Amino acid sequence: MSVNDTLLERAKLTIPGGVNSPVRAFGSVGGTPRFYVSGQGATLTDATGRDYVDLVAGWGPALLGHAHPDVIDAVHRAVSRGLSFGASGPGEAELAELIRDRSVGVERVRLVSTGTEATMTAIRLARAATGRDLIVKFAGHYHGHSDGLLAQAGSGLATFALPGSAGVPADIAALTLVLPYNDPAALEAAFAAHPGRIAAVITEAAAANMGVVPPAPGFTTALRELTRREGALLISDEVLTGFRSGPRGYGGVLVDAGEDATADLVTFGKVIGGGLPVAAVGGRADVLDLLAPTGPVYQAGTLSGNPVAVAAGIATLHLADAEVYRRLAAAAEALAEAVAVALTAAGVPHRIQWAGTLFSVFWGPEVAAGVADYATAQRQDTAAYAAFFHAMLDAGVALPPSAFEAWFLTAAHDAAALDRIRAALPAAAAAAAAAASGA
Ligand SMILES: *Cc1c(COP(=O)(O)O)cnc(C)c1O
């Protein structure tokens, strides 16, 4: 039994399943999750002292690589001044300005601690602004774990093949309409079926929790036009894509592609905390000003704008310059190319899809022609991925423990890290071929 097994057994005695977030349990790939004790650049070290090239990057925040010296230094300096005051500090406005200045359509920002809080607050704001109750979300999009947003939600729910969650009252679930993604006609029909009742449409700026599924050309513009026409707000969830899929998030990618991508509300998380708990809801000043204390919508947080977390966020966004995104894009392209070559050589049908610098791999013949919605994403060959995942892990490459997640690189993934991944690919591709359903 390895130290990882021992740690899991111990954790299981107090923590449900031994984990504090379900995907960490390796449910869909099997085997024992690794317990990590440190991270440096592109590398993680587990409790046995073994190194892995990390392709999870904390699910996104480690844009610069783990333990970037300038981020660690900013955190050290903040920590030495005290941890939490329950009052405002000077860094909060600076972080809010950094988010505003690099985003599309963001005039005001409220800082919270998790992406779940950010989307929950965005929904409450949209309901208050419109006086309506219904919310539209798209199947396979993940917006955190608040009651109203868990239906057909991708991420861990895709991994565990759950349609939603127990414990969500039917009356609350009934306020969320789940529509197929990339289907403007379905949205048009929903507006027609519920005239004057839809408060908001929430969408991932590019879906990245069912694998990466970017909006089809014109879909974002159609969302904007339909919501505007029908008096509903558009909420763009950039918790994952923000400042990762590109310097201005996926909103910037869409604007550059000529889309009308200015949402009323935009949510952020992951990268903006650089690895500490910071998330945000931003958007139109008139809507954000509905928040207490300026308006009637209540929202609060003991740790909101925490000075240590804010220091990590400011340092990360300051360091995330054009060179960082250039390196991230170059590493992603090199890795995707190597994966495609290895899988093709081994005869594994697959499809690689992109959202800016972010990509994921879909597995099996059912998805090889491309994935535009959740129904198609769910037809992928998860057994092939599980075999690939474990072969890579055995060779010292830590991929996301689910086929439905994006592959996360950092600006610290250098030639040595990529070489180590490349060396592991042929055997992993062969393992995937051997495990492929029907093989
Ligand atoms: C991760 C994520 C969330 C939830 O953020 P947490 O900080 O885990 O609560 C919301 N939306 C999207 C798109 C995400 O990827």
Coordinates of C-alpha atoms and ligand atoms in Angstrom, one line a residue:
M1 CA 0.0 0.0 0.0
S2 CA 1.4 3.4 -0.9
V3 CA 1.3 6.5 1.3
N4 CA -1.4 7.8 -1.0
D5 CA -3.6 4.8 -0.1
T6 CA -2.9 5.3 3.6
L7 CA -3.8 9.0 3.4
L8 CA -7.0 8.1 1.5
E9 CA -8.1 5.5 4.1
R10 CA -7.5 7.9 6.9
A11 CA -9.3 10.8 5.1
K12 CA -12.3 8.5 4.4
L13 CA -12.8 8.1 8.2
T14 CA -13.8 11.8 8.6
I15 CA -14.3 13.2 5.1
P16 CA -17.1 11.7 2.9
G17 CA -15.3 9.7 0.2
G18 CA -12.0 11.0 1.6
V19 CA -12.2 14.1 -0.6
N20 CA -13.5 17.7 -0.3
S21 CA -14.6 17.9 -4.0
P22 CA -16.0 14.8 -5.8
V23 CA -13.8 14.7 -8.9
R24 CA -10.7 14.3 -6.7
A25 CA -11.8 10.8 -5.8
F26 CA -10.9 9.4 -9.3
G27 CA -14.5 7.9 -9.5
S28 CA -14.6 7.9 -13.3
V29 CA -11.0 6.6 -13.9
G30 CA -10.6 4.3 -10.9
G31 CA -7.5 3.8 -8.8
T32 CA -6.2 5.8 -5.9
P33 CA -5.9 9.6 -6.1
R34 CA -2.6 11.1 -5.4
F35 CA -2.1 13.4 -2.4
Y36 CA 0.1 16.3 -3.4
V37 CA 2.4 18.0 -0.9
S38 CA 4.1 20.6 -3.2
G39 CA 4.0 22.2 -6.6
Q40 CA 6.8 24.1 -8.4
G41 CA 6.3 25.4 -12.0
A42 CA 4.8 22.7 -14.1
T43 CA 5.6 19.9 -11.5
L44 CA 3.6 18.5 -8.6
T45 CA 5.1 16.2 -5.9
D46 CA 3.0 13.6 -4.2
A47 CA 3.2 12.3 -0.7
T48 CA 5.5 9.5 -1.7
G49 CA 8.0 12.1 -3.1
R50 CA 7.2 11.2 -6.7
D51 CA 7.1 14.0 -9.4
Y52 CA 4.4 14.6 -12.0
V53 CA 4.0 17.0 -14.9
D54 CA 0.8 18.7 -13.9
L55 CA -2.0 19.1 -16.5
V56 CA -4.7 20.3 -14.0
A57 CA -3.1 23.5 -12.7
G58 CA -5.4 23.6 -9.8
W59 CA -8.3 23.5 -12.4
G60 CA -7.0 26.7 -13.9
P61 CA -5.6 29.1 -11.3
A62 CA -1.9 28.2 -11.7
L63 CA -1.7 30.2 -15.0
L64 CA 1.9 31.1 -14.2
G65 CA 2.9 27.7 -12.9
H66 CA 2.9 26.7 -9.2
A67 CA 4.7 28.8 -6.6
H68 CA 5.7 31.6 -9.0
P69 CA 8.2 33.5 -6.9
D70 CA 6.6 36.9 -7.3
V71 CA 3.1 35.6 -6.3
I72 CA 4.6 33.7 -3.3
D73 CA 6.4 36.9 -2.3
A74 CA 3.2 39.0 -2.6
V75 CA 1.4 36.4 -0.4
H76 CA 4.2 36.3 2.1
R77 CA 4.1 40.1 2.4
A78 CA 0.4 40.1 2.8
V79 CA 0.4 37.3 5.4
S80 CA 3.0 39.1 7.5
R81 CA 0.5 42.0 7.9
G82 CA -2.3 39.7 9.2
L83 CA -4.8 37.4 7.6
S84 CA -8.3 38.9 7.7
F85 CA -9.9 42.0 9.1
G86 CA -13.5 41.8 8.1
A87 CA -13.2 45.3 6.8
S88 CA -12.0 46.8 3.5
G89 CA -8.4 46.9 2.5
P90 CA -6.6 48.9 -0.2
G91 CA -6.0 46.0 -2.6
E92 CA -9.6 45.3 -3.3
A93 CA -10.2 48.2 -5.6
E94 CA -6.9 47.5 -7.4
L95 CA -8.0 43.9 -8.1
A96 CA -11.5 45.1 -9.2
E97 CA -9.8 47.6 -11.6
L98 CA -7.5 44.9 -13.1
I99 CA -10.6 42.7 -13.7
R100 CA -12.6 45.6 -15.2
D101 CA -9.9 46.9 -17.4
R102 CA -9.2 43.5 -19.0
S103 CA -12.7 42.3 -19.5
V104 CA -15.5 42.9 -22.0
G105 CA -18.5 44.9 -20.6
V106 CA -17.5 45.1 -17.0
E107 CA -18.1 48.4 -15.3
R108 CA -18.4 47.3 -11.7
V109 CA -17.0 44.3 -9.8
R110 CA -18.0 42.7 -6.5
L111 CA -15.4 40.2 -5.0
V112 CA -16.6 37.0 -3.5
S113 CA -14.7 33.8 -2.6
T114 CA -15.9 31.1 -5.0
G115 CA -17.3 30.8 -8.5
T116 CA -20.4 29.2 -7.0
E117 CA -21.1 32.5 -5.0
A118 CA -20.4 34.6 -8.1
T119 CA -23.0 32.8 -10.3
M120 CA -25.5 32.6 -7.4
T121 CA -25.2 36.3 -7.0
A122 CA -25.4 37.0 -10.7
I123 CA -28.7 35.0 -10.8
R124 CA -30.1 36.9 -7.8
L125 CA -29.1 40.2 -9.4
A126 CA -30.8 39.2 -12.7
R127 CA -34.0 38.3 -10.9
A128 CA -34.0 41.6 -9.0
A129 CA -33.2 43.6 -12.1
T130 CA -36.0 42.0 -14.2
G131 CA -38.6 41.1 -11.6
R132 CA -38.8 37.6 -13.2
D133 CA -38.1 34.2 -11.8
L134 CA -37.0 31.7 -14.6
I135 CA -33.4 31.1 -15.5
V136 CA -32.1 29.4 -18.7
K137 CA -28.9 27.4 -18.6
F138 CA -27.4 25.0 -21.2
A139 CA -27.0 21.3 -20.8
G140 CA -23.4 20.4 -19.9
H141 CA -22.5 23.9 -18.6
Y142 CA -21.3 24.0 -15.0
H143 CA -21.9 27.1 -12.9
G144 CA -20.9 25.9 -9.5
H145 CA -23.2 24.0 -7.0
S146 CA -26.0 26.3 -6.0
D147 CA -29.4 24.7 -6.1
G148 CA -30.8 26.3 -9.2
L149 CA -27.8 25.7 -11.4
L150 CA -27.1 21.9 -10.8
A151 CA -29.4 20.5 -13.5
Q152 CA -27.4 18.7 -16.3
A153 CA -24.4 20.6 -15.2
G154 CA -21.3 18.9 -16.6
S155 CA -18.1 18.8 -14.5
G156 CA -18.4 16.3 -11.7
L157 CA -21.9 15.6 -12.6
A158 CA -20.8 14.4 -16.1
T159 CA -18.1 12.3 -14.4
F160 CA -20.6 10.6 -12.2
A161 CA -23.4 10.6 -14.8
L162 CA -25.8 12.4 -12.5
P163 CA -28.6 14.3 -14.1
G164 CA -28.6 16.8 -11.2
S165 CA -28.4 16.5 -7.4
A166 CA -30.5 15.1 -4.7
G167 CA -31.6 17.7 -2.2
V168 CA -32.7 20.3 -4.7
P169 CA -36.4 21.0 -4.1
A170 CA -38.6 20.4 -7.2
D171 CA -39.9 23.9 -6.9
I172 CA -36.4 25.3 -7.2
A173 CA -35.4 23.0 -10.0
A174 CA -38.6 24.1 -11.9
L175 CA -37.3 27.6 -12.1
T176 CA -34.3 26.5 -14.3
L177 CA -34.9 25.7 -17.9
V178 CA -32.2 23.5 -19.4
L179 CA -31.7 23.9 -23.1
P180 CA -29.3 22.3 -25.6
Y181 CA -26.2 24.3 -26.2
N182 CA -25.5 25.9 -29.6
D183 CA -29.2 25.8 -30.6
P184 CA -30.6 29.4 -30.9
A185 CA -34.0 28.0 -32.1
A186 CA -34.4 26.2 -28.7
L187 CA -33.8 29.5 -26.9
E188 CA -36.2 31.3 -29.1
A189 CA -38.8 28.6 -28.4
A190 CA -38.2 28.9 -24.6
F191 CA -38.8 32.6 -24.7
A192 CA -42.0 32.1 -26.8
A193 CA -43.2 29.4 -24.3
H194 CA -42.6 31.6 -21.2
P195 CA -43.3 35.2 -22.3
G196 CA -42.1 37.8 -19.9
R197 CA -40.9 35.2 -17.4
I198 CA -37.2 34.5 -18.1
A199 CA -34.9 36.7 -16.0
A200 CA -31.6 35.5 -17.4
V201 CA -29.7 33.2 -19.7
I202 CA -26.5 32.0 -18.2
T203 CA -23.8 30.5 -20.4
E204 CA -20.2 29.5 -20.0
A205 CA -18.4 32.0 -22.4
A206 CA -17.1 28.8 -23.9
A207 CA -18.2 25.5 -22.4
A208 CA -15.3 23.8 -20.7
N209 CA -16.8 21.5 -18.1
M210 CA -18.1 18.9 -20.6
G211 CA -14.8 19.0 -22.4
V212 CA -14.1 22.1 -24.4
V213 CA -17.1 23.1 -26.6
P214 CA -16.8 26.6 -27.9
P215 CA -20.0 28.5 -29.0
A216 CA -20.6 28.0 -32.7
P217 CA -20.0 31.1 -34.8
G218 CA -23.0 33.4 -34.4
F219 CA -24.4 31.6 -31.3
T220 CA -23.1 34.2 -28.8
T221 CA -24.4 37.1 -30.9
A222 CA -27.8 35.3 -31.1
L223 CA -27.8 34.9 -27.3
R224 CA -27.2 38.7 -27.0
E225 CA -29.9 39.6 -29.5
L226 CA -32.5 37.3 -28.1
T227 CA -32.0 38.3 -24.5
R228 CA -32.0 42.0 -25.4
R229 CA -35.2 41.6 -27.4
E230 CA -36.9 39.6 -24.7
G231 CA -35.8 41.9 -21.8
A232 CA -33.7 39.1 -20.1
L233 CA -30.2 39.5 -18.9
L234 CA -27.2 37.6 -20.4
I235 CA -24.8 36.2 -17.8
S236 CA -21.4 35.1 -19.2
D237 CA -19.7 32.7 -16.9
E238 CA -15.9 33.2 -17.3
V239 CA -15.0 31.5 -14.0
L240 CA -12.9 29.0 -15.9
T241 CA -12.1 30.8 -19.2
G242 CA -11.5 34.3 -17.7
F243 CA -7.8 35.3 -18.2
R244 CA -7.0 31.8 -19.2
S245 CA -8.4 31.2 -22.6
G246 CA -6.9 34.5 -23.5
P247 CA -5.8 37.8 -22.0
R248 CA -9.3 39.2 -22.0
G249 CA -11.0 35.9 -21.3
Y250 CA -13.1 34.2 -23.9
G251 CA -15.2 37.4 -24.2
G252 CA -12.1 38.9 -25.8
V253 CA -11.7 36.0 -28.2
L254 CA -15.4 36.4 -29.2
V255 CA -15.2 40.1 -29.7
D256 CA -12.1 39.6 -31.9
A257 CA -14.1 37.2 -33.9
G258 CA -16.8 39.8 -34.5
E259 CA -19.4 38.5 -32.1
D260 CA -21.6 40.7 -30.0
A261 CA -20.2 39.3 -26.7
T262 CA -21.0 42.0 -24.2
A263 CA -23.0 40.3 -21.5
D264 CA -24.9 42.2 -18.7
L265 CA -23.1 40.2 -16.0
V266 CA -19.8 38.3 -16.1
T267 CA -18.6 35.9 -13.5
F268 CA -14.9 35.2 -12.7
G269 CA -13.0 32.9 -10.4
K270 CA -10.0 30.5 -10.7
V271 CA -7.2 32.6 -12.3
I272 CA -8.2 35.9 -10.5
G273 CA -7.2 34.4 -7.2
G274 CA -4.0 32.9 -8.5
G275 CA -4.7 29.8 -6.3
L276 CA -6.4 31.4 -3.3
P277 CA -10.2 31.8 -2.9
V278 CA -11.2 34.9 -5.0
A279 CA -14.1 35.0 -7.4
A280 CA -16.1 38.0 -8.7
V281 CA -19.3 39.0 -10.3
G282 CA -19.0 42.0 -12.6
G283 CA -21.0 43.8 -15.3
R284 CA -23.2 46.7 -16.0
A285 CA -23.0 49.5 -13.3
D286 CA -26.8 49.9 -13.1
V287 CA -27.2 46.1 -12.4
L288 CA -24.3 45.7 -9.9
D289 CA -25.4 48.8 -8.0
L290 CA -28.5 46.9 -7.1
L291 CA -26.3 45.1 -4.6
A292 CA -26.4 46.1 -0.9
P293 CA -25.4 48.6 0.4
T294 CA -26.3 50.7 -2.7
G295 CA -29.3 48.6 -3.6
P296 CA -31.9 46.0 -2.3
V297 CA -30.1 42.8 -3.3
Y298 CA -28.3 41.2 -0.3
Q299 CA -24.9 39.6 -0.7
A300 CA -22.1 39.4 1.8
G301 CA -19.0 37.4 2.8
T302 CA -16.8 37.2 5.9
L303 CA -13.8 36.4 3.7
S304 CA -14.8 38.5 0.6
G305 CA -11.9 40.6 -0.5
N306 CA -9.6 38.8 1.9
P307 CA -6.2 40.7 1.9
V308 CA -4.0 37.6 1.3
A309 CA -6.2 36.2 -1.5
V310 CA -6.5 39.6 -3.1
A311 CA -2.7 40.0 -3.0
A312 CA -2.3 36.7 -4.9
G313 CA -4.9 37.8 -7.4
I314 CA -3.2 41.2 -8.1
A315 CA 0.2 39.6 -8.4
T316 CA -1.1 37.0 -10.8
L317 CA -3.0 39.4 -13.1
H318 CA 0.0 41.8 -13.1
L319 CA 2.3 39.0 -14.2
A320 CA -0.2 37.6 -16.8
D321 CA 1.2 39.6 -19.7
A322 CA 1.3 39.0 -23.5
E323 CA 4.4 36.8 -23.1
V324 CA 2.6 34.5 -20.6
Y325 CA -0.3 34.0 -23.0
R326 CA 2.2 33.5 -25.9
R327 CA 3.9 30.8 -23.9
L328 CA 0.7 29.2 -22.8
A329 CA -0.6 29.1 -26.4
A330 CA 2.7 27.6 -27.7
A331 CA 2.7 24.9 -25.0
A332 CA -0.9 24.0 -25.7
E333 CA -0.4 23.8 -29.4
A334 CA 2.7 21.6 -29.0
L335 CA 0.9 19.3 -26.6
A336 CA -2.2 19.0 -28.6
E337 CA -0.2 18.2 -31.7
A338 CA 1.8 15.5 -29.9
V339 CA -1.4 14.0 -28.5
A340 CA -3.0 13.9 -31.9
V341 CA 0.0 12.3 -33.5
A342 CA 0.2 9.6 -30.8
L343 CA -3.5 8.8 -30.8
T344 CA -3.6 8.7 -34.6
A345 CA -0.6 6.4 -34.7
A346 CA -2.3 4.0 -32.2
G347 CA -5.6 4.1 -34.1
V348 CA -7.6 5.9 -31.4
P349 CA -10.4 7.9 -32.8
H350 CA -10.5 11.3 -31.0
R351 CA -11.3 14.9 -31.4
I352 CA -9.4 17.9 -30.0
Q353 CA -11.4 21.1 -29.4
W354 CA -10.3 24.6 -28.5
A355 CA -11.4 27.8 -26.8
G356 CA -8.6 30.2 -27.2
T357 CA -5.5 28.7 -25.5
L358 CA -7.7 26.0 -23.8
F359 CA -8.3 22.6 -25.2
S360 CA -9.6 19.2 -24.4
V361 CA -9.6 15.7 -26.0
F362 CA -12.8 13.8 -26.8
W363 CA -12.5 10.1 -27.1
G364 CA -13.9 7.5 -29.4
P365 CA -15.6 7.2 -32.8
E366 CA -18.9 8.7 -31.6
V367 CA -17.3 12.1 -31.0
A368 CA -14.6 12.1 -33.6
A369 CA -16.6 14.3 -36.0
G370 CA -16.9 17.1 -33.4
V371 CA -18.9 18.0 -30.3
A372 CA -21.3 20.9 -30.2
D373 CA -23.5 19.8 -27.3
Y374 CA -23.8 17.7 -24.1
A375 CA -25.7 14.9 -25.7
T376 CA -22.8 14.3 -28.1
A377 CA -20.1 14.8 -25.4
Q378 CA -21.7 12.1 -23.3
R379 CA -21.2 9.6 -26.1
Q380 CA -17.4 9.6 -25.7
D381 CA -15.5 6.5 -24.7
T382 CA -14.6 7.1 -21.1
A383 CA -13.0 3.6 -20.8
A384 CA -10.4 4.6 -23.4
Y385 CA -9.7 7.8 -21.4
A386 CA -9.4 5.9 -18.1
A387 CA -6.7 3.6 -19.6
F388 CA -4.9 6.6 -21.2
F389 CA -5.1 8.5 -17.9
H390 CA -3.5 5.7 -15.8
A391 CA -0.8 5.0 -18.3
M392 CA 0.1 8.7 -18.2
L393 CA 0.0 8.9 -14.4
D394 CA 2.2 5.8 -14.2
A395 CA 4.7 7.7 -16.4
G396 CA 4.6 10.8 -14.3
V397 CA 2.0 12.9 -16.0
A398 CA -1.1 14.0 -14.0
L399 CA -4.1 14.6 -16.3
P400 CA -7.6 15.6 -15.1
P401 CA -9.2 12.5 -13.6
S402 CA -12.2 12.8 -16.0
A403 CA -12.6 12.8 -19.8
F404 CA -15.0 15.7 -19.4
E405 CA -12.4 18.2 -18.2
A406 CA -10.2 20.6 -20.1
W407 CA -6.4 20.0 -20.0
F408 CA -4.8 22.9 -18.1
L409 CA -1.3 24.1 -19.0
T410 CA 0.7 26.9 -17.4
A411 CA 3.3 29.3 -18.7
A412 CA 5.8 27.2 -16.8
H413 CA 5.3 24.2 -19.1
D414 CA 8.7 24.4 -20.8
A415 CA 10.5 22.1 -23.3
A416 CA 11.5 19.7 -20.5
A417 CA 7.9 19.3 -19.3
L418 CA 6.6 18.8 -22.8
D419 CA 9.4 16.2 -23.6
R420 CA 8.4 14.2 -20.5
I421 CA 4.7 14.2 -21.7
R422 CA 5.7 13.3 -25.3
A423 CA 7.8 10.4 -24.0
A424 CA 4.7 9.0 -22.1
L425 CA 2.3 9.4 -25.0
P426 CA 2.9 6.3 -27.2
A427 CA 2.4 3.8 -24.4
A428 CA -0.7 5.6 -23.1
A429 CA -2.2 5.8 -26.6
A430 CA -1.6 2.1 -27.0
A431 CA -3.4 1.5 -23.6
A432 CA -6.3 3.6 -24.8
A433 CA -6.5 1.6 -28.0
A434 CA -6.5 -1.6 -26.1
A435 CA -9.2 -0.4 -23.7
A436 CA -11.4 1.3 -26.3
S437 CA -15.0 0.1 -26.0
G438 CA -15.7 -2.5 -28.6
A439 CA -12.0 -3.1 -29.2
Ligands
LIG1 C1 -15.2 26.1 -11.5 C2 -16.4 26.8 -12.1 C3 -17.4 27.4 -11.3 C4 -17.5 27.2 -9.8 O1 -16.4 27.8 -9.2 P1 -16.0 27.3 -7.7 O2 -15.0 28.2 -7.2 O3 -15.6 25.9 -7.8 O4 -17.3 27.4 -6.8 C5 -18.4 28.1 -11.9 N1 -18.5 28.2 -13.3 C6 -17.5 27.6 -14.1 C7 -17.6 27.9 -15.5 C8 -16.5 26.9 -13.5 O5 -15.6 26.3 -14.3

